[in-house]
Coordinates of C-alpha atoms in Angstrom, one line a residue:
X1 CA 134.8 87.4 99.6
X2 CA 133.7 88.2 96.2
X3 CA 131.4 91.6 95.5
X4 CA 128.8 89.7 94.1
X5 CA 128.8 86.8 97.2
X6 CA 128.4 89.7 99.8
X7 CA 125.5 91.2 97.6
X8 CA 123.7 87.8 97.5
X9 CA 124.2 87.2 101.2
X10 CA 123.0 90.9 101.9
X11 CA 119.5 90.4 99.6
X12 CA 118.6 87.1 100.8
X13 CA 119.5 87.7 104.1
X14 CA 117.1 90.8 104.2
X15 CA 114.5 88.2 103.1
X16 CA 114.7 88.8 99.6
X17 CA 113.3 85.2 98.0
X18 CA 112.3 85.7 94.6
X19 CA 114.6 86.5 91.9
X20 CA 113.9 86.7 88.5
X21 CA 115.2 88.0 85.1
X22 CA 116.9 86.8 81.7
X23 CA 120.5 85.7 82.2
X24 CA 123.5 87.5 80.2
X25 CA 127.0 87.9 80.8
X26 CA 127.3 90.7 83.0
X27 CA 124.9 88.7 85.9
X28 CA 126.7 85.2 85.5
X29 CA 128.5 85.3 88.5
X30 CA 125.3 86.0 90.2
X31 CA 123.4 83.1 88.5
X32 CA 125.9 80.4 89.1
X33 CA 125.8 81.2 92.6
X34 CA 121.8 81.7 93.2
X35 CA 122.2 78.5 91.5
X36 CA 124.0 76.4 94.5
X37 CA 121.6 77.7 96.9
X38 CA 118.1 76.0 97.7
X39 CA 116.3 79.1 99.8
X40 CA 115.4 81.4 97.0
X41 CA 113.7 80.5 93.8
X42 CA 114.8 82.1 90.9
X43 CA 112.3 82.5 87.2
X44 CA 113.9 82.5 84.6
X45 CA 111.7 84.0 81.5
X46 CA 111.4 84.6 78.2
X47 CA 111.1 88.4 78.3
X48 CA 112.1 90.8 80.8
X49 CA 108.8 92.5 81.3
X50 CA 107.3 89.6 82.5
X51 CA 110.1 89.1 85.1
X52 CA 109.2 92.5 86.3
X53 CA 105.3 91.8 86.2
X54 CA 106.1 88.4 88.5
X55 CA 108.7 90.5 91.2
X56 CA 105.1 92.9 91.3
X57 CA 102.9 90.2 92.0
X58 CA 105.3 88.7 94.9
X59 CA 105.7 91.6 96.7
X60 CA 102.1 93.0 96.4
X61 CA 101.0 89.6 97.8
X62 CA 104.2 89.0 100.7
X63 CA 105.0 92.9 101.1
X64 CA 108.7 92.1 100.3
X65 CA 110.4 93.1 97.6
X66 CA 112.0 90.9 94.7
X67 CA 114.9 91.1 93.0
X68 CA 115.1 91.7 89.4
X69 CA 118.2 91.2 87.9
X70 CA 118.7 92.6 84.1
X71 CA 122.0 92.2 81.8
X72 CA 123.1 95.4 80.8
X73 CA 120.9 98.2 78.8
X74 CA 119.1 96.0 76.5
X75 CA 118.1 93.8 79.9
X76 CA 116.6 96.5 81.3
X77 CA 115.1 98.7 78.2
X78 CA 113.4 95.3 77.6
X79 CA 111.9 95.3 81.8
X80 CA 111.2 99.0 81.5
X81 CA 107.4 99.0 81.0
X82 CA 106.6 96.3 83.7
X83 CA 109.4 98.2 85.9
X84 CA 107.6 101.7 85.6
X85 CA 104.3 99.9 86.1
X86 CA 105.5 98.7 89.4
X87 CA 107.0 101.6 90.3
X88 CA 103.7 104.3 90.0
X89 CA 101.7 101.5 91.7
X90 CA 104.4 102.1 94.3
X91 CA 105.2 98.1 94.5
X92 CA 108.7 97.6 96.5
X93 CA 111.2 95.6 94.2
X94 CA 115.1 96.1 93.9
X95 CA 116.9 95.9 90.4
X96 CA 120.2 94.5 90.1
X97 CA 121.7 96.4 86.9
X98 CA 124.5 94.1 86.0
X99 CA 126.4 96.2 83.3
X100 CA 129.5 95.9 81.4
X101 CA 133.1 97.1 83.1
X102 CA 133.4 100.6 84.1
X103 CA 136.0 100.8 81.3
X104 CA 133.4 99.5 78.3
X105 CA 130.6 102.4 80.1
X106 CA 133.6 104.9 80.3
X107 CA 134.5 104.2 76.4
X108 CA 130.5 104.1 75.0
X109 CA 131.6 100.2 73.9
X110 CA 129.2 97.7 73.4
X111 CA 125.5 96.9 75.2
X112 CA 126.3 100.1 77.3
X113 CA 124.5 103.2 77.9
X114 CA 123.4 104.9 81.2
X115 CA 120.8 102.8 82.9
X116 CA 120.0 104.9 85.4
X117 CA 118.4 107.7 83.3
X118 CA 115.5 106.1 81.5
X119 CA 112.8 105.4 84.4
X120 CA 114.5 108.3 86.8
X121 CA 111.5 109.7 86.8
X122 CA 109.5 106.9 88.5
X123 CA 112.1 105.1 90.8
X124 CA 112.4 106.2 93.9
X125 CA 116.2 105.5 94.1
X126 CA 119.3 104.6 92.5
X127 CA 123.3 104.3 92.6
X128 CA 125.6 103.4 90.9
X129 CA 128.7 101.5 92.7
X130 CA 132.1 102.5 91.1
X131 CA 134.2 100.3 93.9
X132 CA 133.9 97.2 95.6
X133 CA 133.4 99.1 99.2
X134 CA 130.4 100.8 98.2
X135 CA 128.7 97.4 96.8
X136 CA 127.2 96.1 100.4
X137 CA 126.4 99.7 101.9
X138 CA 124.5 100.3 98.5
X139 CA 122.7 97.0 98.7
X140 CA 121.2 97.9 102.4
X141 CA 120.4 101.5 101.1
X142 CA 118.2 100.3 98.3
X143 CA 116.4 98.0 100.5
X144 CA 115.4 100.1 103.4
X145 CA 114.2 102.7 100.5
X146 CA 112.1 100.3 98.5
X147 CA 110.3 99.3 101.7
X148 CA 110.2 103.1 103.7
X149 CA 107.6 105.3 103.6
X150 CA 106.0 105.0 100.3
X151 CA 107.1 102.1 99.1
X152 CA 108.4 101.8 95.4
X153 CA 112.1 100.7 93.1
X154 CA 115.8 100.8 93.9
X155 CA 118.1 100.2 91.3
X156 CA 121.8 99.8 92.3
X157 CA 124.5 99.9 88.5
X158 CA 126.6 97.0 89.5
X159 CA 129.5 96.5 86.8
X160 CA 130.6 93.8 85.6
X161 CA 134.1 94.1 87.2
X162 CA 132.8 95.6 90.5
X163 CA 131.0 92.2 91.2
X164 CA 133.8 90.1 90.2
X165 CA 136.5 91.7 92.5
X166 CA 137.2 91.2 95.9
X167 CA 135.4 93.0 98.6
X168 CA 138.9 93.0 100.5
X169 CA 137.4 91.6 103.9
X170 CA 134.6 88.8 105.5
X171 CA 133.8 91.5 108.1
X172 CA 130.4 92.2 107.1
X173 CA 127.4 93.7 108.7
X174 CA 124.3 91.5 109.2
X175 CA 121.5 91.7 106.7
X176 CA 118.8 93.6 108.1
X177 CA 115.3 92.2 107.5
X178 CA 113.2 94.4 105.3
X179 CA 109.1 94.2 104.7
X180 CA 106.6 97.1 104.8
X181 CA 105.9 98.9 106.0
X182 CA 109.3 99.4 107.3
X183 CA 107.9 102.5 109.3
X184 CA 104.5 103.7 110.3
X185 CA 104.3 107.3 110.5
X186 CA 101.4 108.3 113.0
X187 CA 99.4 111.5 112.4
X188 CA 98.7 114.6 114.2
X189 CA 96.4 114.2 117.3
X190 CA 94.9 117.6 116.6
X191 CA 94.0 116.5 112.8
X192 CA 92.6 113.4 113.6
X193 CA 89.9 115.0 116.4
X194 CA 89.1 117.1 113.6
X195 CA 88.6 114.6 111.0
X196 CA 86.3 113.0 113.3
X197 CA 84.4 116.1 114.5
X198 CA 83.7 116.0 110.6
X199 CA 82.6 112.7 110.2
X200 CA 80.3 113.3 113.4
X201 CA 78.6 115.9 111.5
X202 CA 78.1 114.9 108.5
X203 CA 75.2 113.0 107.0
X204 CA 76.3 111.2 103.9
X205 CA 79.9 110.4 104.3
X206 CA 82.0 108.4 102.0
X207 CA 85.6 106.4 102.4
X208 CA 87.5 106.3 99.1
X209 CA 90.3 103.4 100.2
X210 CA 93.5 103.8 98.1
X211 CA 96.2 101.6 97.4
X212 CA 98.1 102.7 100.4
X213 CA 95.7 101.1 102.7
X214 CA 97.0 97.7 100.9
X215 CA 100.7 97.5 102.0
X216 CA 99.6 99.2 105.2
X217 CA 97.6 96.3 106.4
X218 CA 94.6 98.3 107.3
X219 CA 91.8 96.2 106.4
X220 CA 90.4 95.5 109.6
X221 CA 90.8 99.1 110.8
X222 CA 89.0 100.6 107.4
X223 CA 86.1 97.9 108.1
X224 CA 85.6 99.1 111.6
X225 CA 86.0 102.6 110.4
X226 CA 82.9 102.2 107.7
X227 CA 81.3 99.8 109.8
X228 CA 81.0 102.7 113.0
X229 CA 79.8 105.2 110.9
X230 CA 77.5 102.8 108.4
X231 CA 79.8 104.3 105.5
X232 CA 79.8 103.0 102.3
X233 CA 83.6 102.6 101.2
X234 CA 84.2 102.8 97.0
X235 CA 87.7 101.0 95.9
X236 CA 90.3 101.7 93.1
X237 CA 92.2 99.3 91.2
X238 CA 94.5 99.1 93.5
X239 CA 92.8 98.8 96.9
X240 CA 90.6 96.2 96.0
X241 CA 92.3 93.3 97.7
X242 CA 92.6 95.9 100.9
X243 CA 89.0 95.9 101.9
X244 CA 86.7 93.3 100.8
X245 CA 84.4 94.0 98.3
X246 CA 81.6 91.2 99.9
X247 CA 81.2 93.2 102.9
X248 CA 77.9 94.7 102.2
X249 CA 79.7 98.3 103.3
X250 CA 81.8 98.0 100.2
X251 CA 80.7 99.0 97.2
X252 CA 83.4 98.6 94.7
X253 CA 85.6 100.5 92.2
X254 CA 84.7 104.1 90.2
X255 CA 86.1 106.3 88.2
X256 CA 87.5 106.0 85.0
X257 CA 88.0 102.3 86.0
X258 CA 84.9 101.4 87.8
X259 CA 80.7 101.7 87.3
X260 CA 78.2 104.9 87.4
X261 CA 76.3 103.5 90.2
X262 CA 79.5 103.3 92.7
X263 CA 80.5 106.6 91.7
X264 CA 77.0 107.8 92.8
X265 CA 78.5 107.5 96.6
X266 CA 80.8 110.3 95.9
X267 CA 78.9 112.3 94.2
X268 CA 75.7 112.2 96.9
X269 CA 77.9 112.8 99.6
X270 CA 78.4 115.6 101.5
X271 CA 82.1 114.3 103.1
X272 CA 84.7 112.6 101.4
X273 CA 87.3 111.0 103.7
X274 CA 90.3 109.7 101.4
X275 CA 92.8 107.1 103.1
X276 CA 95.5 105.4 101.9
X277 CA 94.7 107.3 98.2
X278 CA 95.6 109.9 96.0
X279 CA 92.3 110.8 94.6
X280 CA 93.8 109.9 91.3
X281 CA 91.9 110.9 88.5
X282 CA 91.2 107.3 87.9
X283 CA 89.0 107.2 91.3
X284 CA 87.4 110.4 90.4
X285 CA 86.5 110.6 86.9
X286 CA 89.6 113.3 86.6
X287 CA 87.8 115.0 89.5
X288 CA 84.1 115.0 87.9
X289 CA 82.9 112.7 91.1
X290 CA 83.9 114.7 93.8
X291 CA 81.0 116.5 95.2
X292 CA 81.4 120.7 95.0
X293 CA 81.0 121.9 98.7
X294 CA 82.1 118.7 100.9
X295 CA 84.8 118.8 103.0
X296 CA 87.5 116.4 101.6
X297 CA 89.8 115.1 104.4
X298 CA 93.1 113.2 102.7
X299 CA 95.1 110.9 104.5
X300 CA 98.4 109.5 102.1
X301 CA 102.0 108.3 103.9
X302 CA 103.4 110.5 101.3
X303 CA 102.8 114.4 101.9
X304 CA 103.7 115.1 98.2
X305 CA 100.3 113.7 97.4
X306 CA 98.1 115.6 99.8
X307 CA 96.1 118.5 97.7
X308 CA 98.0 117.0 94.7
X309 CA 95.0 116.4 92.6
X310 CA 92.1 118.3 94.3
X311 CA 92.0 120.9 97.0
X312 CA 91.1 119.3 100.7
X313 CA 90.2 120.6 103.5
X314 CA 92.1 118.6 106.1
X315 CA 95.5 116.7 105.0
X316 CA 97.0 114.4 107.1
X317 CA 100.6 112.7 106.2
X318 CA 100.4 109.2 107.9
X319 CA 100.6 105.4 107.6
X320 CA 96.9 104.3 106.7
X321 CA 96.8 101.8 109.5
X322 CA 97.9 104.0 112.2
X323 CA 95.5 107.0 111.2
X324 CA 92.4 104.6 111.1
X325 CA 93.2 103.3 114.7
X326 CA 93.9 106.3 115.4
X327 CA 90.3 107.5 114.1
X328 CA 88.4 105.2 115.8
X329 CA 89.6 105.2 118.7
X330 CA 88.3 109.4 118.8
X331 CA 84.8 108.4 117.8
X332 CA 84.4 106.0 120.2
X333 CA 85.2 108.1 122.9
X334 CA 81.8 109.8 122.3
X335 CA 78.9 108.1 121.8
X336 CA 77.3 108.1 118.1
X337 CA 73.9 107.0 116.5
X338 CA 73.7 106.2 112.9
X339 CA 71.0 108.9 111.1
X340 CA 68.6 106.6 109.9
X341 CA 68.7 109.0 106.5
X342 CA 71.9 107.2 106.1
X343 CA 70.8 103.6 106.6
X344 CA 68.3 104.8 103.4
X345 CA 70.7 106.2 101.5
X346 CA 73.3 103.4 101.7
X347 CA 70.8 100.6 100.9
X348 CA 69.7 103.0 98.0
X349 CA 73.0 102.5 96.6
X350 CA 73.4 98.9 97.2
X351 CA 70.1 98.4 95.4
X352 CA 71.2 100.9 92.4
X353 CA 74.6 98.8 92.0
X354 CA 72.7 95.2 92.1
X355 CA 69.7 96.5 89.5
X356 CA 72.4 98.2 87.3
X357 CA 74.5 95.2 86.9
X358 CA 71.3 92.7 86.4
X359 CA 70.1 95.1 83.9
X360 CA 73.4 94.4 82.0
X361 CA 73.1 90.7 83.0
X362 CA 69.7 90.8 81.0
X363 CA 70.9 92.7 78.5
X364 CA 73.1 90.0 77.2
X365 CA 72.5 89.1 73.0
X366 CA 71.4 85.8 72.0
X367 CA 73.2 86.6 68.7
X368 CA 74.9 82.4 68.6
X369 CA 78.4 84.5 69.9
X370 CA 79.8 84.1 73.2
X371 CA 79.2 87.3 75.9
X372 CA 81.2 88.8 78.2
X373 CA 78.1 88.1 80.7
X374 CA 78.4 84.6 80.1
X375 CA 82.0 84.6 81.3
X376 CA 81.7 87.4 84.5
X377 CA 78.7 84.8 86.0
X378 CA 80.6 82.0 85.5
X379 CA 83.9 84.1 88.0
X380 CA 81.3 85.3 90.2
X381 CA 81.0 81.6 91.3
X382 CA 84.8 81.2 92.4
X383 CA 86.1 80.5 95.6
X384 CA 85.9 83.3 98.0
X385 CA 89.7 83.6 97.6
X386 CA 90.6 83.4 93.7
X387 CA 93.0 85.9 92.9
X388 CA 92.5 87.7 89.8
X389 CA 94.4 89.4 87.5
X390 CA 94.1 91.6 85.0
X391 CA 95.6 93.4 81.7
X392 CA 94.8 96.5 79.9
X393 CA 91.8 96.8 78.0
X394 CA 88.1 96.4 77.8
X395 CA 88.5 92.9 79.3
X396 CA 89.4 94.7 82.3
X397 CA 85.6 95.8 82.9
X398 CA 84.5 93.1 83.0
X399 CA 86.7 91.1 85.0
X400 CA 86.3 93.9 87.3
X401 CA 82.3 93.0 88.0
X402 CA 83.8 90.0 90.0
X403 CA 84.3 91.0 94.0
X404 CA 87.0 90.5 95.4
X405 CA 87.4 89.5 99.0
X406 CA 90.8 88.1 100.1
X407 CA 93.8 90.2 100.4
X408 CA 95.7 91.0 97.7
X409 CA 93.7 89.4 95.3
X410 CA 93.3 91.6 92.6
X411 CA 96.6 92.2 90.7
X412 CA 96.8 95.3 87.7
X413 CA 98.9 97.6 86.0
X414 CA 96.5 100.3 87.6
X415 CA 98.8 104.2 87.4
X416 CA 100.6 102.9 83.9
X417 CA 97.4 100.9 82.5
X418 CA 100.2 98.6 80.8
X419 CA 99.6 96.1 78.4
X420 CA 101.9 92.9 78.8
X421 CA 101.6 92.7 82.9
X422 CA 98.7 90.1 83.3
X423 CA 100.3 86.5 82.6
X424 CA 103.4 88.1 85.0
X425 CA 101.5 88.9 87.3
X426 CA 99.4 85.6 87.0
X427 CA 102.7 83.9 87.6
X428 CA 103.9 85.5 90.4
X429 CA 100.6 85.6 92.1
X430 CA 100.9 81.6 91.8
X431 CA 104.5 81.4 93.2
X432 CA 103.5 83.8 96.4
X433 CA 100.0 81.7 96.9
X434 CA 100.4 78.3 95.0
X435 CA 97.4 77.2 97.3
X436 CA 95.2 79.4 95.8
X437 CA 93.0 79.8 92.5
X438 CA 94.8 82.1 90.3
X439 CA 92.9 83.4 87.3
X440 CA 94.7 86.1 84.5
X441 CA 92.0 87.9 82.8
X442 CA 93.9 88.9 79.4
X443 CA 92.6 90.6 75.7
X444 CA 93.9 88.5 72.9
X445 CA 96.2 92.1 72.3
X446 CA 97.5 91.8 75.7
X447 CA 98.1 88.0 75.5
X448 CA 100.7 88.3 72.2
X449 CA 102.4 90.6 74.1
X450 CA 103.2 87.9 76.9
X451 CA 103.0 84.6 74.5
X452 CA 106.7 83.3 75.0
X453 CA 106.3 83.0 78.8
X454 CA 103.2 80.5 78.6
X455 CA 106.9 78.3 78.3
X456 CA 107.9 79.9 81.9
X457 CA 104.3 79.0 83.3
X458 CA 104.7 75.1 82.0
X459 CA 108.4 74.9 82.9
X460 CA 107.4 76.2 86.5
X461 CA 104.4 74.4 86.8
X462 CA 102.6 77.5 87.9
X463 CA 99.2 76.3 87.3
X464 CA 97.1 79.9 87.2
X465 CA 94.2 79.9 84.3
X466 CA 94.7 82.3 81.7
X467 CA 91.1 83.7 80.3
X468 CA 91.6 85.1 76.6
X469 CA 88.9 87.4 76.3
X470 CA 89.5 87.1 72.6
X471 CA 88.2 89.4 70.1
X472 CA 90.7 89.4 67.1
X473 CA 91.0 93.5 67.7
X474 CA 92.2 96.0 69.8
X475 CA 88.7 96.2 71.1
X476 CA 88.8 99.5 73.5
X477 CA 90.6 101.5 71.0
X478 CA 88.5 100.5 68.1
X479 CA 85.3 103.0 68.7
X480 CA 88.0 105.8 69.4
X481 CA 89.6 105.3 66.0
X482 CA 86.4 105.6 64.4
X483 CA 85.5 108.5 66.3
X484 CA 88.4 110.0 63.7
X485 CA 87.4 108.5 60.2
X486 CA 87.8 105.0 59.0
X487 CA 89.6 102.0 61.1
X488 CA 93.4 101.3 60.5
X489 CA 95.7 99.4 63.2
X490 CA 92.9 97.5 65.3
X491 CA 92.1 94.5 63.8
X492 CA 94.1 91.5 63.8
X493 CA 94.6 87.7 63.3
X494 CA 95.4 85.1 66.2
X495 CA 96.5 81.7 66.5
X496 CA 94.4 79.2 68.2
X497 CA 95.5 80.0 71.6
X498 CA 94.1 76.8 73.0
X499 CA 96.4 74.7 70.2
X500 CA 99.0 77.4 71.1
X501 CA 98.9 76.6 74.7
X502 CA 99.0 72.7 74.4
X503 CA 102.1 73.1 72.3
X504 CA 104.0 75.0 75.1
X505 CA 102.9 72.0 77.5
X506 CA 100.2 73.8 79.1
X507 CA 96.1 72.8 78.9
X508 CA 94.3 74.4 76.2
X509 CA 90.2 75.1 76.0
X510 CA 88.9 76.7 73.2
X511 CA 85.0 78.2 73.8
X512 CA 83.3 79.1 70.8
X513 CA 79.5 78.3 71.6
X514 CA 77.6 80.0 74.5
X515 CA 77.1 78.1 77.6
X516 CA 80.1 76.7 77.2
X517 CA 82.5 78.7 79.4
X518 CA 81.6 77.5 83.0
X519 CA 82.5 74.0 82.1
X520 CA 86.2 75.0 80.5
X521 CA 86.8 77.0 83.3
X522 CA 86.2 74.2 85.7
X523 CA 87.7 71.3 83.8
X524 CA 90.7 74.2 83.9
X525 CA 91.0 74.9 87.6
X526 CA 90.3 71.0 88.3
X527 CA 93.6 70.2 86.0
X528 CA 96.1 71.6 88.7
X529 CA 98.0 72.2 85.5
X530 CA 98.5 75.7 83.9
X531 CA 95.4 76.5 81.7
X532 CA 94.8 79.0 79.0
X533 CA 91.2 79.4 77.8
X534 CA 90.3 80.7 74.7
X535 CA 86.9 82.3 74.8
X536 CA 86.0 83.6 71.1
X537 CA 84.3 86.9 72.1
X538 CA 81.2 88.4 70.5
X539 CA 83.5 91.3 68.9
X540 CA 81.0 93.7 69.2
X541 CA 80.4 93.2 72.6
X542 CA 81.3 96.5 74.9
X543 CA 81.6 97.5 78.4
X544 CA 79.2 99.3 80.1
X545 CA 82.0 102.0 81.1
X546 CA 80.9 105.9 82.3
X547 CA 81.9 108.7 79.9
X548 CA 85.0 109.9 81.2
X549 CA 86.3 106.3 80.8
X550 CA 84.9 105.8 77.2
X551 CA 86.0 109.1 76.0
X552 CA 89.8 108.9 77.9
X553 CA 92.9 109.4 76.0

């Protein structure tokens, strides 16, 4: 059997079912044969970072990893950003390297260089195979590690003339199936009755659900959790398709990425019990939220991130699922009644959250130019499960007013804040869930980054709408620049993405006028055919975004 038969056979069998990448050379003999088979769908695209940003979307939304398969160094340079994206939101994917012979790397010949040193830093393991026998024991490595523990990237370096050789026998092992989380790591007894001894003392206590909770399948546990306790539970980025953000409980995200009024829950309380999260500084406001003299109890799979970014009073290293069962099953064992302080201070928020945002609703111009509030009113009216996605930018704020409430619908570049990830990301969201509305929330900046793949989206058929928040500038960076001095590097020209998006064979709409936008968008989602919408943006329109997020670097 041939190297590169054996490694197919090991990926798919593991349940591997999404492939995607550019072809060249060095992963023909890998395409030809992907090519004879009819359970895996490969995407081919027209730039490698969106082939990373789809793999992202599959396995956030399945909890399996894709396969990513780059030619050589330029293959993968050209992946790197959506690849490093993935991996710091700690998405499961393998990368199939396929690099020129051992000789040509050996020699510094053409299209090679080390590919294994560039993104070190951020996946969570590679190898290189120098012989045929290492290829299928490589293969099952980088899978269990991808899906283990914290989940994240395994690249295996498979040359050219490694794949094409022969693997010298049939006599393989089975392909094991692989899906997080592989494990789940239970906590200490002893740390979990005194987390809850905590949370039976304290008065205003506040769940801060992290991205962990997502893969961990601890929805139901978490809503239990806040819902015993009458806690109020604030999101980030990457949690909000974990809980769902119409449970009146759930208040949304904070931080650098989220709205003054949800951060007020962390900064009034006098516990903070952390799941599933690293207390980034994007959560936190770089730590500004987190209330002085609370108790901070931290629960993360990975126990590099316990006390990483603040001090706590009570780490616990364990799968986010199994400590929340784990949790509730102690407070029940002792009857509890809710303050009724707590009932005030909860609906206090709510009410703070729903007068802030109709404050901004109110606020909107009536200058003739179209306003983000027009757009976010006319999302808030989606189905219950629409899955959104987002790039970088002030867009993002916006789009981020919409709750979400189905799992894993809320797709973003959150650790990286990557421009170029939305359409991908759109794309793959589609392929997991062709069943459901699929939205991409995109700056016009963003969007050029991405352009060449509105070809993959036609060519697929993967009919997600694609909302051009468009501006004709770098709108988040502008008031920074001028912070400085005068304005270079900002401002730009665009196409007529709606013309733009015809010519690729998609549907194009083009809003200009206010009132306008609710109509596109439905004529777009009642298509069934990929959609791009081109909303010409009130330029000087800004997000209503705290202080430590305006002021960010």
């Amino acid at each position: 059997m041939k190297v590169y038969k054996a490694v197919l056979d090991q990926l798919i069998g593991a349940g591997v079912t999404y492939f995607s990448g550019m072809i060249g050379s060095t992963a023909a003999p890998y395409a030809a044969t992907l090519a004879d088979r009819d359970d895996i769908h490969y995407v081919g695209v027209r730039h490698e970072h969106t082939a990373a940003s789809i793999l992202d979307a599959t396995a956030r939304l399945s909890g399996r990893p894709g396969c990513l398969m780059v030619h050589g160094a330029s293959g993968f340079l050209a992946a790197s950003a959506g690849i490093a994206s993935a991996a710091l939101d700690s998405t499961p994917m393998f990368i199939l390297s396929a690099t020129q012979e051992r000789r040509a790397m050996e020699n510094g010949w053409w299209q090679t260089m080390n590919v294994q040193t560039p993104l070190r830093d951020v996946i969570k393991w590679q190898k290189r195979v120098e012989r045929p026998e290492q290829a299928v024991d490589a293969i099952r490595v980088a899978l269990r590690e991808a899906v283990s523990g914290k989940p994240g990237i395994a690249q295996v370096d498979m040359p050219i003339d490694v794949s094409a050789d022969d693997l010298g026998t049939n006599d393989l092992p089975d392909p094991a199936s692989v899906v997080t989380p592989m494990h789940r790591p239970y906590p200490d007894p002893s740390l979990v009755d005194q987390a809850a001894g905590l949370l039976r003392k304290s008065r205003r206590p506040v769940l801060l659900v992290g991205g962990g909770a997502v893969y961990s399948g601890a929805a139901s546990a978490l809503v239990k959790l806040a819902e015993f306790l009458h806690m109020p539970v604030v999101n980030s980025p990457t949690s909000r398709n974990a809980v769902p953000e119409t449970h009146p409980l759930v208040l949304g995200p904070s931080g650098i990425v989220g709205y003054e009024p949800v951060g007020n829950a962390i900064q009034e309380a006098d516990l903070v019990i952390a799941i599933g999260s690293r207390l980034s500084d994007l959560q936190t406001a770089r730590g500004n939220l987190l209330p002085a003299d609370a108790p901070i109890i931290q629960v993360d799979i990975d126990s590099a991130a316990i006390g990483q970014n603040c001090p706590v009073t009570i780490g616990i290293t364990s799968d986010a699922r199994a400590f929340t069962e784990c949790l509730n099953a102690a407070l029940s064992a002792q009857e509890f009644n809710i303050p009724a302080a707590r009932h005030d201070w909860v609906t206090s928020l709510a009410t703070r959250i729903t007068d802030w945002q109709q404050a901004w609703f109110d606020a909107m111009p009536n200058n003739g130019k179209v306003q983000p509030q027009e757009v976010v009113q006319a999302l808030m009216t989606l189905p219950a499960d629409t899955i959104f996605t987002h790039g970088a930018g002030d867009h993002g704020f916006y789009g981020f007013m919409v709750p979400v409430a189905a799992p894993g619908a809320h797709l973003v570049s959150t650790r990286l804040g990557a421009m170029g990830c939305a359409l991908g990301l759109a794309l793959g969201a589609k392929l997991a869930r062709p069943d459901q509305t699929v939205i991409g929330c995109v700056g016009d900046g963003d969007f050029m980054l991405q352009i060449g793949d509105l070809e993959t989206m036609a060519r697929e058929n993967l009919a997600a709408v694609m909302v051009v928040f468009n501006n004709f500038r770098l709108g988040s960076q502008r008031k920074r620049v001028e912070a400085y001095g005068n304005v270079m590097g900002v401002d730009h020209g665009n196409p007529d993405f709606a013309k733009l998006a015809d010519l690729f064979g998609c549907e194009g709409f083009r809003v200009d006028t206010p009132g306008q936008f609710e109509a596109a968008l439905r004529a777009a989602i009642a298509s069934g055919a990929p959609c791009v919408i081109d909303v010409i943006m009130d330029p000087d329109a800004r997000p209503p975004r705290i202080a430590a997020s305006r002021e960010a670097r």
